[in-house]
CSV table of C-alpha atoms in Angstrom, one decimal:
chain,number,residue,atom,x,y,z
A,1057,MET,CA,-12.0,-2.2,-10.1
A,1058,THR,CA,-14.0,0.4,-12.0
A,1059,GLU,CA,-17.1,0.9,-13.1
A,1060,THR,CA,-16.8,3.5,-15.8
A,1061,TYR,CA,-14.1,2.1,-18.1
A,1062,ASP,CA,-15.5,-0.7,-20.6
A,1063,PHE,CA,-12.5,-3.3,-20.9
A,1064,MET,CA,-14.6,-5.4,-23.2
A,1065,ALA,CA,-14.9,-2.5,-25.7
A,1066,ALA,CA,-11.5,-1.7,-25.4
A,1067,ALA,CA,-9.9,-4.9,-25.8
A,1068,ALA,CA,-9.9,-6.1,-29.4
A,1069,ALA,CA,-7.5,-8.9,-30.9
A,1070,GLY,CA,-4.2,-7.1,-31.4
A,1071,SER,CA,-4.9,-4.2,-29.0
A,1072,LEU,CA,-2.7,-3.0,-26.2
A,1073,LEU,CA,-3.7,-2.4,-22.6
A,1074,GLN,CA,-1.5,-1.9,-19.4
A,1075,THR,CA,-1.6,-3.7,-16.0
A,1076,ARG,CA,-1.4,-2.2,-12.6
A,1077,ASP,CA,2.5,-2.5,-12.8
A,1078,ARG,CA,2.7,-0.8,-15.9
A,1079,ARG,CA,3.3,-3.8,-18.2
A,1080,THR,CA,1.9,-4.0,-21.6
A,1081,VAL,CA,-0.5,-6.5,-22.6
A,1082,ARG,CA,-1.2,-7.6,-26.0
A,1083,ILE,CA,-4.7,-8.7,-26.2
A,1084,ASP,CA,-5.1,-12.0,-28.1
A,1085,ARG,CA,-8.9,-12.6,-27.8
A,1086,VAL,CA,-11.9,-11.5,-26.4
A,1087,ALA,CA,-15.0,-14.0,-25.3
A,1088,ALA,CA,-17.7,-11.8,-24.8
A,1089,PRO,CA,-20.4,-14.3,-23.9
A,1090,GLU,CA,-18.2,-15.4,-20.7
A,1091,GLY,CA,-17.0,-11.9,-20.0
A,1092,LEU,CA,-13.3,-12.9,-20.5
A,1093,ILE,CA,-10.2,-11.2,-21.9
A,1094,PHE,CA,-7.2,-13.3,-23.0
A,1095,GLY,CA,-3.7,-11.8,-23.6
A,1096,GLU,CA,-0.1,-12.0,-23.0
A,1097,VAL,CA,1.8,-10.2,-20.5
A,1098,PRO,CA,5.8,-10.1,-20.8
A,1099,MET,CA,7.9,-12.1,-18.6
A,1100,HIS,CA,4.6,-13.8,-17.2
A,1101,GLY,CA,3.1,-15.4,-20.4
A,1102,ALA,CA,-0.7,-15.9,-21.2
A,1103,CYS,CA,-3.3,-14.5,-18.9
A,1104,CYS,CA,-6.9,-13.9,-18.7
A,1105,TRP,CA,-9.0,-11.1,-17.3
A,1106,HIS,CA,-12.5,-10.7,-16.1
A,1107,ALA,CA,-14.7,-8.1,-18.0
A,1108,ASP,CA,-13.9,-5.6,-15.1
A,1109,GLY,CA,-10.2,-5.8,-15.7
A,1110,ARG,CA,-9.6,-8.2,-12.6
A,1111,PHE,CA,-6.9,-10.9,-13.0
A,1112,LYS,CA,-9.0,-14.3,-13.5
A,1113,GLU,CA,-6.4,-16.3,-11.4
A,1114,ALA,CA,-5.7,-13.8,-8.5
A,1115,PRO,CA,-6.4,-15.5,-5.1
A,1116,PHE,CA,-9.8,-14.6,-3.8
A,1117,GLY,CA,-10.3,-12.1,-6.4
A,1118,ALA,CA,-7.9,-9.5,-4.6
A,1119,PRO,CA,-6.4,-6.6,-6.5
A,1120,GLY,CA,-3.1,-7.4,-7.7
A,1121,PRO,CA,-0.2,-6.0,-10.2
A,1122,LEU,CA,-1.8,-8.1,-13.0
A,1123,ASP,CA,-5.2,-6.2,-13.0
A,1124,LEU,CA,-5.8,-4.3,-16.0
A,1125,VAL,CA,-6.1,-0.4,-15.6
A,1126,PRO,CA,-7.7,2.1,-17.9
A,1127,PRO,CA,-5.6,4.3,-20.0
A,1128,ALA,CA,-4.6,7.7,-18.7
A,1129,ALA,CA,-6.9,10.4,-19.4
A,1130,GLY,CA,-4.5,12.7,-21.2
A,1131,PRO,CA,-0.6,13.3,-21.5
A,1132,ALA,CA,1.2,12.8,-18.1
A,1133,SER,CA,2.9,15.8,-16.9
A,1134,PRO,CA,6.6,14.8,-16.9
A,1135,GLN,CA,8.0,14.3,-13.4
A,1136,PRO,CA,10.4,17.0,-12.3
A,1137,ARG,CA,13.9,16.1,-12.4
A,1138,ALA,CA,17.0,17.5,-10.4
A,1139,SER,CA,20.5,17.7,-11.7
A,1140,LEU,CA,23.3,16.7,-9.4
A,1141,LYS,CA,25.7,18.7,-11.4
A,1142,ASP,CA,23.7,21.9,-10.8
A,1143,ALA,CA,23.2,21.1,-7.2
A,1144,LEU,CA,27.0,20.9,-6.8
A,1145,GLU,CA,27.8,24.1,-8.9
A,1146,ASP,CA,25.1,26.2,-6.8
A,1147,GLY,CA,27.7,28.3,-5.3
A,1148,GLU,CA,26.4,28.1,-1.9
A,1149,GLY,CA,29.1,25.7,-0.8
A,1150,ARG,CA,29.0,21.9,-0.1
A,1151,PRO,CA,25.5,20.6,0.3
A,1152,PHE,CA,26.3,18.3,3.0
A,1153,CYS,CA,25.5,18.6,6.6
A,1154,CYS,CA,28.8,17.0,7.9
A,1155,ASP,CA,31.8,18.9,6.2
């Protein structure tokens, strides 16, 4: 996963983290001596992660959607949006190739 983010320090009981597929994880407890993080994922149930954020039950330790990811460094810029109404009222005629 990542060597720079300390999931063990960020994972306190009741804190929120995210999985790779952007689901919110509510941390239940941390077992620091074993290096394990326990939490609940919506629509999946109870899960366990290694100290580096890897999902404990992943086959062969392969990366997957239930791995924990570090929080974003800052607010993400919003995705640009296009308006169908604006495109149709553009004034250049129909935007279709086969009129």
